[in-house]
Short mmCIF file of C-alpha atoms and ligand atoms in Angstrom, two decimals:
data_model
loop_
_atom_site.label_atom_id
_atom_site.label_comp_id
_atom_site.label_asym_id
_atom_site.label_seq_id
_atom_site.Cartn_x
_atom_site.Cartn_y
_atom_site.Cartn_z
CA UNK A 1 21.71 -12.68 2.88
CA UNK A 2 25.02 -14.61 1.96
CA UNK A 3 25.60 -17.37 -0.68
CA UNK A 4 23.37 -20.47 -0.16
CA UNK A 5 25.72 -23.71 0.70
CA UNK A 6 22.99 -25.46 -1.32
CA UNK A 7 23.73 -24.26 -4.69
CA UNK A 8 22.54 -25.46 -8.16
CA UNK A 9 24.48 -28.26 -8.18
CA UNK A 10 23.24 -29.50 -4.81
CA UNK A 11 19.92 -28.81 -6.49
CA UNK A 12 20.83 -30.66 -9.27
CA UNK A 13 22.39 -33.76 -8.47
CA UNK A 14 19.88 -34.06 -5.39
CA UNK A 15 17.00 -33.88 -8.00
CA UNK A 16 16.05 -37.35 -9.08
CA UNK A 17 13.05 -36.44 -7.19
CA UNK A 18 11.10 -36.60 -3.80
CA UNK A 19 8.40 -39.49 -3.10
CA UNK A 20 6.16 -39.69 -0.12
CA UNK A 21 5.01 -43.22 0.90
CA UNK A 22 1.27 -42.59 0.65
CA UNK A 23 -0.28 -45.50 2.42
CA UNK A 24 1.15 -45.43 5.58
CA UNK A 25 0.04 -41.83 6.07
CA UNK A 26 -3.41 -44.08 6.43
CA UNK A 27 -3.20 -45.27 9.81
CA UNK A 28 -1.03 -43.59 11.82
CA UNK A 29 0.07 -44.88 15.68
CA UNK A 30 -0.17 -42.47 18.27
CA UNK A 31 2.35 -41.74 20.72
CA UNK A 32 0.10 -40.02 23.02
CA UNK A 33 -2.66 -37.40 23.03
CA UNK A 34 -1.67 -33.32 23.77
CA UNK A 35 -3.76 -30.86 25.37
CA UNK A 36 -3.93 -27.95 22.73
CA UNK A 37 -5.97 -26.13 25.53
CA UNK A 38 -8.97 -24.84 23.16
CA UNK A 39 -11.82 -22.81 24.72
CA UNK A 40 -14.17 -23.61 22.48
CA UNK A 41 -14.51 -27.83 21.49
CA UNK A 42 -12.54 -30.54 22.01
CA UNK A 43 -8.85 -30.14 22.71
CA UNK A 44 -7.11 -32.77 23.03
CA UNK A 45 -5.15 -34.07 19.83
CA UNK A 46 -2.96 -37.21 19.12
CA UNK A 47 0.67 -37.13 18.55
CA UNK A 48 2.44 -39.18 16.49
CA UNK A 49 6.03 -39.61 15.31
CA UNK A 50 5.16 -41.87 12.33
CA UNK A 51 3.93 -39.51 9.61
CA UNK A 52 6.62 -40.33 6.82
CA UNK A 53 9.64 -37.65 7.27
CA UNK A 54 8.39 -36.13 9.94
CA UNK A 55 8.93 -36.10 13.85
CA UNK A 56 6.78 -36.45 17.04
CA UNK A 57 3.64 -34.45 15.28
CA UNK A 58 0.11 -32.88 16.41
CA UNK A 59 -2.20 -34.21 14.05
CA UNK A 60 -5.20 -32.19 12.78
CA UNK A 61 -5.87 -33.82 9.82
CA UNK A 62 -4.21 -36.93 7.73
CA UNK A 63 -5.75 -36.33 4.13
CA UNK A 64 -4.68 -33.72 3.21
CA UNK A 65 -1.88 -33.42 6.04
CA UNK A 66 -2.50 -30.88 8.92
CA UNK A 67 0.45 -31.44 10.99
CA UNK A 68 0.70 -29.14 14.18
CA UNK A 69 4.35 -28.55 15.91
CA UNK A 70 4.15 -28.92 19.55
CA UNK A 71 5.08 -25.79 21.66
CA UNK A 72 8.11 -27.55 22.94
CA UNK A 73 10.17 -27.73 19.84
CA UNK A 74 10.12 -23.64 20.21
CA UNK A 75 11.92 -24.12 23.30
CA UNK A 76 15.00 -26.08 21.30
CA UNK A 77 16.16 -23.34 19.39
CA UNK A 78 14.94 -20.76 17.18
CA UNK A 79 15.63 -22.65 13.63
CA UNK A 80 12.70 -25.42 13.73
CA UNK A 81 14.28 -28.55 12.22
CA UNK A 82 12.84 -29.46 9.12
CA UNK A 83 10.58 -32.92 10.74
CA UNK A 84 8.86 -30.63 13.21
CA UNK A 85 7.80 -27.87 11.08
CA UNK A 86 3.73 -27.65 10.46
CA UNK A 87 2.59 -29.38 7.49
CA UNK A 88 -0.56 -27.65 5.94
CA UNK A 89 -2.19 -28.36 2.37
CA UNK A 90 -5.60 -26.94 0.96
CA UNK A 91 -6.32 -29.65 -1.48
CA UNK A 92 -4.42 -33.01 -2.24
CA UNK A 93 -0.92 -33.25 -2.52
CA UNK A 94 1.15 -35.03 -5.23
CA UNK A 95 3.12 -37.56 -3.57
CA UNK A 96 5.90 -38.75 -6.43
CA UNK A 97 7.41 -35.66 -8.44
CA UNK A 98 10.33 -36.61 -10.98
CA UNK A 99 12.46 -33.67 -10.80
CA UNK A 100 14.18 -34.24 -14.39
CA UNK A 101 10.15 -33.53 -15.55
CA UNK A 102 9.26 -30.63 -13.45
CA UNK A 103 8.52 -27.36 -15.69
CA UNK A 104 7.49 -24.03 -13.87
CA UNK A 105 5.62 -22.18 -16.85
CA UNK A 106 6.29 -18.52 -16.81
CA UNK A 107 3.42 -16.36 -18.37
CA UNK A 108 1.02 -13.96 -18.65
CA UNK A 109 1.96 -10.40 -18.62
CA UNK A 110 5.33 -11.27 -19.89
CA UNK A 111 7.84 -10.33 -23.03
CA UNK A 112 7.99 -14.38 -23.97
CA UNK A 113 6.37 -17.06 -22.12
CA UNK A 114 8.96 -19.18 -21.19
CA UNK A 115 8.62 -23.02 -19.37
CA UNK A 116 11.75 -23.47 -16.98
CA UNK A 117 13.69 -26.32 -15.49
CA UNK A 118 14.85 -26.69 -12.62
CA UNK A 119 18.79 -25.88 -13.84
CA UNK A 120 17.05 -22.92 -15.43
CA UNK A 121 15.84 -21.65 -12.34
CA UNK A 122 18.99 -22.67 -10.02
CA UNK A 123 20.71 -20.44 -12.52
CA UNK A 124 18.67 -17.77 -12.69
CA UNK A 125 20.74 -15.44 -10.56
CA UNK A 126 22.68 -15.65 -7.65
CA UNK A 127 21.87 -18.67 -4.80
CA UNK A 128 20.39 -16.51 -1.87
CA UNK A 129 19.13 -17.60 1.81
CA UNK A 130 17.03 -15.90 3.78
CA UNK A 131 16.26 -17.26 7.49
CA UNK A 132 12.27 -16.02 8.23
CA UNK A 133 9.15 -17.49 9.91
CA UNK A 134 6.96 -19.78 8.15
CA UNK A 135 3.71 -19.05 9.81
CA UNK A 136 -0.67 -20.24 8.98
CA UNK A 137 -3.15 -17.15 8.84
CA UNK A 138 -5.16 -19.42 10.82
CA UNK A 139 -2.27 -20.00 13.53
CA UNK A 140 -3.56 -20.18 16.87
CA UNK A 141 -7.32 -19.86 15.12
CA UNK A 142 -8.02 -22.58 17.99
CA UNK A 143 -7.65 -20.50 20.97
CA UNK A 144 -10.43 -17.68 19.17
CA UNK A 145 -13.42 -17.10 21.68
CA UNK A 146 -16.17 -17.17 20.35
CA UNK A 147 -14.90 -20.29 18.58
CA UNK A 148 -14.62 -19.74 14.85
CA UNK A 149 -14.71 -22.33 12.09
CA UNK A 150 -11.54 -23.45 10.71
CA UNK A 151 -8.85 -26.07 11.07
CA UNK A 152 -8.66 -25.63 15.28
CA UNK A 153 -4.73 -24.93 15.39
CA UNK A 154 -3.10 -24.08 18.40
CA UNK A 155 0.04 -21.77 18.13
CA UNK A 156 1.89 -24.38 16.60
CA UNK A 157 1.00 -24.01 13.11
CA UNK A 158 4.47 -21.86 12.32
CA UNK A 159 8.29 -22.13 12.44
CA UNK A 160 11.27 -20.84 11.26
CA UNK A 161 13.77 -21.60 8.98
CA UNK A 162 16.90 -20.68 6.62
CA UNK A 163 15.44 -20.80 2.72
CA UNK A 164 17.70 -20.88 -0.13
CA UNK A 165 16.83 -20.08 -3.76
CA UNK A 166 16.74 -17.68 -6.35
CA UNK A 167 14.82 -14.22 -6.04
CA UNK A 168 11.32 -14.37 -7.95
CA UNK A 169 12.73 -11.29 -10.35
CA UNK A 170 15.43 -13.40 -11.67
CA UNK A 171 13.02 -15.88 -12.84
CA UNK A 172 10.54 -13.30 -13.76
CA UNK A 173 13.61 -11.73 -15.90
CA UNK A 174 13.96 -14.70 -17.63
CA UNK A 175 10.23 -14.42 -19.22
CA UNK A 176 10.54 -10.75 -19.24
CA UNK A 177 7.50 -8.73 -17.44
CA UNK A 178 5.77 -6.52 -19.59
CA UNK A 179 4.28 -2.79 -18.90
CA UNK A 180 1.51 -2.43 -17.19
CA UNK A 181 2.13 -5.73 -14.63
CA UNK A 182 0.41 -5.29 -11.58
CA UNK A 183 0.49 -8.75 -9.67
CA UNK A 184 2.23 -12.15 -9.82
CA UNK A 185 0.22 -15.44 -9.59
CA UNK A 186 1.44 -19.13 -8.40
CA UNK A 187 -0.47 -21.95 -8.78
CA UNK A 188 1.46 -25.47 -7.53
CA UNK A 189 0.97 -29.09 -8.65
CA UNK A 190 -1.97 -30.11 -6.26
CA UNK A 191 -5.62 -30.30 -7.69
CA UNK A 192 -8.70 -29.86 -5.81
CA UNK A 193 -9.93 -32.56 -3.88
CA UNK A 194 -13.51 -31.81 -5.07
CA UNK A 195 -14.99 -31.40 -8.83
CA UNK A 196 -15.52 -27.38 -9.65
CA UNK A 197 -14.00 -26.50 -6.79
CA UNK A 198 -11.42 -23.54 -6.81
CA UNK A 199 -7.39 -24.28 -7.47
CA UNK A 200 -5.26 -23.01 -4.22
CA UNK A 201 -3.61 -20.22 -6.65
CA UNK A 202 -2.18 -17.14 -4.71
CA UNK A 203 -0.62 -13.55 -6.41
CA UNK A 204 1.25 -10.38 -4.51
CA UNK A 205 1.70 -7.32 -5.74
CA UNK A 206 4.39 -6.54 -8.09
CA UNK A 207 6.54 -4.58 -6.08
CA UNK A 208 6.36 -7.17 -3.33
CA UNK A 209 7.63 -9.80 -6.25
CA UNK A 210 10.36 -7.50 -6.45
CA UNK A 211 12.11 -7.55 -3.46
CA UNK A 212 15.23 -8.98 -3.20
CA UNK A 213 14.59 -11.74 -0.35
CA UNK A 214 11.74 -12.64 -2.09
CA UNK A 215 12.85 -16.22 -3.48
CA UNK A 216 11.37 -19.25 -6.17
CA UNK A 217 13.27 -21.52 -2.89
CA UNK A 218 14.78 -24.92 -3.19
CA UNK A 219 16.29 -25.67 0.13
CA UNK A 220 15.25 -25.47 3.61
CA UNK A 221 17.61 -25.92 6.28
CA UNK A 222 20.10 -26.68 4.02
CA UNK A 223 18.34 -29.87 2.37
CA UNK A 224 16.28 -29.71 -0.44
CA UNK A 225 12.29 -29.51 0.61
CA UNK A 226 10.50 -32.46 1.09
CA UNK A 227 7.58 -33.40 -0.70
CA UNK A 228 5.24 -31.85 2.23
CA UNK A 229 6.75 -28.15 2.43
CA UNK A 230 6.68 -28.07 -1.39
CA UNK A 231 9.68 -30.41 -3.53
CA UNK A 232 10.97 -29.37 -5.66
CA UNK A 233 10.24 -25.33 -5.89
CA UNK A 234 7.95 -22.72 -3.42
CA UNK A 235 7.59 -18.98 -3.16
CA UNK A 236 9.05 -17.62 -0.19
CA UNK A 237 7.44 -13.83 0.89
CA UNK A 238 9.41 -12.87 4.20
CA UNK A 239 7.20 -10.76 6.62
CA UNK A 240 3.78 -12.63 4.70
CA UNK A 241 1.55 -15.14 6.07
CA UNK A 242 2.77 -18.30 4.09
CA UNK A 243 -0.44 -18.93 2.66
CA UNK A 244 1.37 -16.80 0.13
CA UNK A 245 4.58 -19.40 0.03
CA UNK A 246 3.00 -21.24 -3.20
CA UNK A 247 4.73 -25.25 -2.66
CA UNK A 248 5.43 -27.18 -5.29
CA UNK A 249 5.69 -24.37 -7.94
CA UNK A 250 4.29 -24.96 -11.34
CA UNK A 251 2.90 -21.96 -12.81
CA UNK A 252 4.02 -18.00 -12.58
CA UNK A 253 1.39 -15.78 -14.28
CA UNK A 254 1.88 -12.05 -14.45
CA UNK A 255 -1.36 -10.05 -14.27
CA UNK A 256 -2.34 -6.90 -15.71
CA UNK A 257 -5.24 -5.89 -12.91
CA UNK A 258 -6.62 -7.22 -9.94
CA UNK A 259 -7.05 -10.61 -8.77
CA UNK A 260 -10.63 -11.94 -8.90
CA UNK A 261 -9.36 -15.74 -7.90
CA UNK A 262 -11.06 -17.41 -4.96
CA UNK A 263 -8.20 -17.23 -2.51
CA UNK A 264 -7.60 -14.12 -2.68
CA UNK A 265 -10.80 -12.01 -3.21
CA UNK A 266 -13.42 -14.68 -1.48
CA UNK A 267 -10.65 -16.11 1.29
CA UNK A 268 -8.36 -15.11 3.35
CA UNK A 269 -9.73 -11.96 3.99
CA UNK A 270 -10.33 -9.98 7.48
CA UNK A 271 -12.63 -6.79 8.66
CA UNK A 272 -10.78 -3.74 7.08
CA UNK A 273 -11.89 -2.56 10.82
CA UNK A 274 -11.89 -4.36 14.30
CA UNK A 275 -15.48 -5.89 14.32
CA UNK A 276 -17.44 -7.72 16.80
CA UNK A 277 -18.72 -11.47 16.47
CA UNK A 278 -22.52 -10.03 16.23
CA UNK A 279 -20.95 -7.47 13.19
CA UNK A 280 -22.09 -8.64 9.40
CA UNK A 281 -21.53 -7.71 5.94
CA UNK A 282 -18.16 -5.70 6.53
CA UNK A 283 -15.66 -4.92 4.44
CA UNK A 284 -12.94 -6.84 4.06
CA UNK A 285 -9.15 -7.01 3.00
CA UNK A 286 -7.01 -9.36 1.97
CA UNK A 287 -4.47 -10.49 4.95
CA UNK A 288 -0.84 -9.91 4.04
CA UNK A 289 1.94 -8.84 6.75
CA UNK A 290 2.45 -10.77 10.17
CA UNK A 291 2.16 -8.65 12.87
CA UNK A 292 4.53 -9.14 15.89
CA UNK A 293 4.24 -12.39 18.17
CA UNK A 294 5.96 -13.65 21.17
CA UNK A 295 5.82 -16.97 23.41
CA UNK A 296 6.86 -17.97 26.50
CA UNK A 297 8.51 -21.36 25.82
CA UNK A 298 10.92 -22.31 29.10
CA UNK A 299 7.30 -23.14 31.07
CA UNK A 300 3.73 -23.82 30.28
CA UNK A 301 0.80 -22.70 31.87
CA UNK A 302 0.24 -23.57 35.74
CA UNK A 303 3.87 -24.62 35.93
CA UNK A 304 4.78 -24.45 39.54
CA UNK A 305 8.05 -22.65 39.85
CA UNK A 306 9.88 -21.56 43.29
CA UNK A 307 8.98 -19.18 45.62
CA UNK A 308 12.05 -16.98 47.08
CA UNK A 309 14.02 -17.77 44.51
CA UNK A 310 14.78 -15.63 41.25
CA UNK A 311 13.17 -16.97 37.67
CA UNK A 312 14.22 -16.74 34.60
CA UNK A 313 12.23 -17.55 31.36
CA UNK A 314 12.27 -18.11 27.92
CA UNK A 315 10.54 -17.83 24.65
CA UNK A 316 10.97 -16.73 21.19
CA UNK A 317 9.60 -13.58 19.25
CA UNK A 318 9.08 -12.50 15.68
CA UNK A 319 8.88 -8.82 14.39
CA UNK A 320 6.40 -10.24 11.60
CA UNK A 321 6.63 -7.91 8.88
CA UNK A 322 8.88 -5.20 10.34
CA UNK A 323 12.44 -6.27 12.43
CA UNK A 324 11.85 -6.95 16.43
CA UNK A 325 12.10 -4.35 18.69
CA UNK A 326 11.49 -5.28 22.13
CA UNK A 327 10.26 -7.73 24.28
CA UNK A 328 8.65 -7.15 27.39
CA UNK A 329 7.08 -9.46 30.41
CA UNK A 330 3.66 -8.03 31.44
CA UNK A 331 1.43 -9.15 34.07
CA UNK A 332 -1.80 -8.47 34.78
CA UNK A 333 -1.60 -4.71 35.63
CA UNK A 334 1.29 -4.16 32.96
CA UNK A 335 4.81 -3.78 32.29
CA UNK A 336 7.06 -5.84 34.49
CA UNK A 337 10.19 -6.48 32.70
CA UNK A 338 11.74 -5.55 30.11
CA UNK A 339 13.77 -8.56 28.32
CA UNK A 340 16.70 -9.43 26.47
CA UNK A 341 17.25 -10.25 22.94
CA UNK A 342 19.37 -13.28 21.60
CA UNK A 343 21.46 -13.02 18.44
CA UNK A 344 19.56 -11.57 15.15
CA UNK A 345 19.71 -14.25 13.06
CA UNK A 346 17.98 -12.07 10.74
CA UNK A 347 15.04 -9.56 9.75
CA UNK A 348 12.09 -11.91 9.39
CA UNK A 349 13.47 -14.64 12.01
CA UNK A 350 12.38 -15.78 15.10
CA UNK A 351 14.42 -14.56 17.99
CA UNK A 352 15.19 -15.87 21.51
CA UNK A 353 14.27 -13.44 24.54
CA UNK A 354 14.80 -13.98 28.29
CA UNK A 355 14.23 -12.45 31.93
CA UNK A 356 14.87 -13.15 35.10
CA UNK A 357 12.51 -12.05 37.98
CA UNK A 358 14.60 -11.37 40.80
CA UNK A 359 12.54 -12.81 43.53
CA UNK A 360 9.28 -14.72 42.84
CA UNK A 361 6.99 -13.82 45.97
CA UNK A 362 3.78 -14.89 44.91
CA UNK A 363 2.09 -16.65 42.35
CA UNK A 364 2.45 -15.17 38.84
CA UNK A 365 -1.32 -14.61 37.28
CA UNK A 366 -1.50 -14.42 33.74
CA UNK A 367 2.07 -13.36 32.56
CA UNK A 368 2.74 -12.89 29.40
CA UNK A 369 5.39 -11.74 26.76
CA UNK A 370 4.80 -8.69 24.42
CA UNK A 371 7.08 -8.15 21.55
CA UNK A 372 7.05 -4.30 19.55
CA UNK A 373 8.47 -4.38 16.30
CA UNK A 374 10.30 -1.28 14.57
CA UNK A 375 7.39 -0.01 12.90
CA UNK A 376 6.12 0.39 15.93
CA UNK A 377 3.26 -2.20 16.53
CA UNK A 378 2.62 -3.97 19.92
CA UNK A 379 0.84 -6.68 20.46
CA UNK A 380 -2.45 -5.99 21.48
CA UNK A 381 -4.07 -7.06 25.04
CA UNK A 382 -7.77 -7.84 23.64
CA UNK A 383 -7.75 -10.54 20.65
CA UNK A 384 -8.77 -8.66 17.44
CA UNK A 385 -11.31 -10.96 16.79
CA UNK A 386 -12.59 -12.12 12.98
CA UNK A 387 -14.70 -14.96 11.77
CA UNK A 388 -11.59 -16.81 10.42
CA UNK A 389 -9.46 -16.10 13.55
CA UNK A 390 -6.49 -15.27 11.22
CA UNK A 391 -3.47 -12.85 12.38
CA UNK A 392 -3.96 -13.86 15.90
CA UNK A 393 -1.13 -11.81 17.92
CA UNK A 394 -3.18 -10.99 21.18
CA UNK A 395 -0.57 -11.60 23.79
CA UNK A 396 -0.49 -15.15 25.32
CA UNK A 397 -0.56 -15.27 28.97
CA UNK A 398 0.52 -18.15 31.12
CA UNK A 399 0.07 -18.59 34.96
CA UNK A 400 3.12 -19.69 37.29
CA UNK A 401 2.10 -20.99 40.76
CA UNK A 402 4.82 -20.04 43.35
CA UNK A 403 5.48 -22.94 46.09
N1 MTE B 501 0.70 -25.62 -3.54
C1 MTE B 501 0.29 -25.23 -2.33
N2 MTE B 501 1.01 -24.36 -1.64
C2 MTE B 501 0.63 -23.95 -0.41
C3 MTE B 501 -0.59 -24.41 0.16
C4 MTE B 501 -1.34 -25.35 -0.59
O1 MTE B 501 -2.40 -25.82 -0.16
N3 MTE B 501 -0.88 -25.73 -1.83
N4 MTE B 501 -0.98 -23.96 1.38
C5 MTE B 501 -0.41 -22.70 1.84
C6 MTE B 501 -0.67 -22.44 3.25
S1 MTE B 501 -2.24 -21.92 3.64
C7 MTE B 501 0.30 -22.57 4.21
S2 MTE B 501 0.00 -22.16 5.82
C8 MTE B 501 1.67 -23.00 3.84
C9 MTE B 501 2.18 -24.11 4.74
O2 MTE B 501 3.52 -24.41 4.45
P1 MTE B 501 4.22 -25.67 5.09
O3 MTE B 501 3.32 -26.86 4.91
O4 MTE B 501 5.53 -25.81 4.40
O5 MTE B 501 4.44 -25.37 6.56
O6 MTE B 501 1.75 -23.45 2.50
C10 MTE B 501 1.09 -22.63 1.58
N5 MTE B 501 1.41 -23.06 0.24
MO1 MO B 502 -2.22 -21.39 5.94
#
């Protein structure tokens, strides 16, 4: 972690606000449909470059926006620029925030409730960045068979990039948490699209709060976020699915016990224990960590490559909660190859890989990348199937035809 280039004054003089023009996100032109190759329903989706701010787009959904990055933007580079990253909202999203009136309201469990601008948040502590992949629960839900219900994402619903901010526990310092604080809460500006119909609040434990590279972020990329990853403030948890990453921070609430809210003790939850799809009434757990993941990204399935010749390929890999450890290329009866790792750009980051197969001699059926991470975990050949389809990390296998 080193000092963020976009600092509180950055923050501050780049904070008359952030506006998103609303209507045209009505009617959107399509620049083509992409096959997100879904077992289970339809799979073909349109892209479109004109959603405001963003670039060439999968679109799941335009109220509120479910914006899917296409696989081929994970070919360009580990960092995913800021108008390709996935777009996902719960409920409605503000489009018009006045910076100069945004409060986040610290309170709860604390020494003195305290309502904070954004100077008094820039200047909290010290500016820190932390690169680390932004990535659904639901990612890749799509792909699940048996289908499960659920926005149908393919794998694109996650990217990475460099956050800058403030850690949470300067903020928190600033209110002052009291003993016997066992969880922090976020709730953002957006309301619930439907009347009685739960808020999208989120909380993590309090030593998770804690960490150090866990941030109240302004910046992404090194510009401040836009309106749809979360202007002017969001919760960054490195290593956590980012249904955690609270956008458009508003409220910080310090709990004394559990958390009996709806997204977190009704939703996103999984089988404490690998279940089948006939299994009912389980016991569930919240889902947290990402577990490791890795993609082939220099060809897509039933590519033909060259026969006689050597290969190489690419992809990217996260660790998830725990730094990468390996990458390997496995085929249908196993190991093949072990790979090599591009520069760390950091703990929770993606990474590049590559391999080169000395001679292709025949077709290559069902090859895939596996990635280990230091604690240890592999990514598993069977899909770890659950009635959300959340953590997907089964192992993604692609087919090569050799001519
Ligand atoms: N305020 C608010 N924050 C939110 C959400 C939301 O609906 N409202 N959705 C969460 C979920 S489920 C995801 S996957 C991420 C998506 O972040 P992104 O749109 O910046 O990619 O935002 C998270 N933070
Ligand atoms: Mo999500």
């Amino acid at each position: 972690m080193t000092q963020g280039k976009l600092t509180r004054r950055a923050l501050i003089a780049g904070a008359g606000g952030a506006a998103l023009a609303a209507p045209a996100v009505a009617k959107l032109a399509a620049s083509g449909m992409i096959d997100l190759g879904l077992p289970g329903g339809p799979s073909l989706r349109p892209l479109t470059p004109a959603f405001p701010g963003k670039g060439e787009m999968i679109v799941q959904r335009i109220r509120p926006p479910l914006l899917e990055t296409p696989m081929s933007v994970f070919n360009q580079g580990t960092i995913t620029p800021n108008d390709r990253m996935f777009v996902r909202w719960n409920w409605d999203m503000p489009t018009a925030i006045k910076a100069g009136d945004h409060r986040v309201a610290v309170g709860g469990a604390v020494t003195k409730a305290v309502s904070l601008t954004l100077d008094d948040i820039a200047s909290a502590g010290e500016p820190v960045e932390v690169v680390a992949v932004n990535q659904c629960a639901g990612n890749g839900r799509g792909l699940s068979e048996p289908r499960v219900t659920g926005t149908q994402w393919g794998n694109g619903a996650m990217g990475c990039a460099k956050w800058t901010g403030v850690r949470l526990k300067d903020v928190l310092a600033k209110a002052g948490v009291a003993p016997g604080a066992t969880r922090v809460r976020f709730a953002g500006l957006d309301v619930p699209l439907t009347d009685g119909a739960p808020q999208f609040i989120k909380s993590i434990p309090m030593e998770i709060a804690m960490r150090d590279d866990v941030l109240v972020a302004w910046g992404m990329n090194d510009e401040p976020l836009s309106i749809l990853h979360g202007f002017p403030l969001r919760i960054v948890v490195p290593g956590w699915f980012s249904t955690y990453w609270v956008k458009m921070l508003a409220t910080i609430e310090v709990l004394t016990g559990g958390d009996d809210s709806y997204y977190v003790a009704k939703s996103y939850r999984m089988p404490a224990q690998p279940i089948t799809p006939a299994d009912k009434d389980f016991p569930t757990v919240a889902i947290t960590t990402m577990p490791p993941r890795a993609f082939i990204t220099s060809h897509v399935d039933g590519a033909v490559v060259a026969r006689g010749k050597p290969l190489t390929l690419r992809g990217i890999a996260m660790g998830g909660d725990a730094a990468l450890a390996r990458v390997d290329l496995v085929g249908e009866d196993g190991l093949l190859l072990p790979c090599t790792l591009g520069p760390d750009e950091g703990l929770f980051a993606f990474r590049e890989w590559t391999v080169t197969i000395p001679n292709v001699a025949a077709d290559l059926p069902n090859i895939g990348a596996r990635a280990t991470n230091a604690n240890g975990a592999v990514q598993p050949e069977t899909l770890n199937w659950n009635p959300s389809g959340y953590a997907r990390n089964v192992i993604e296998r692609i087919t090569l035809r050799a001519q």
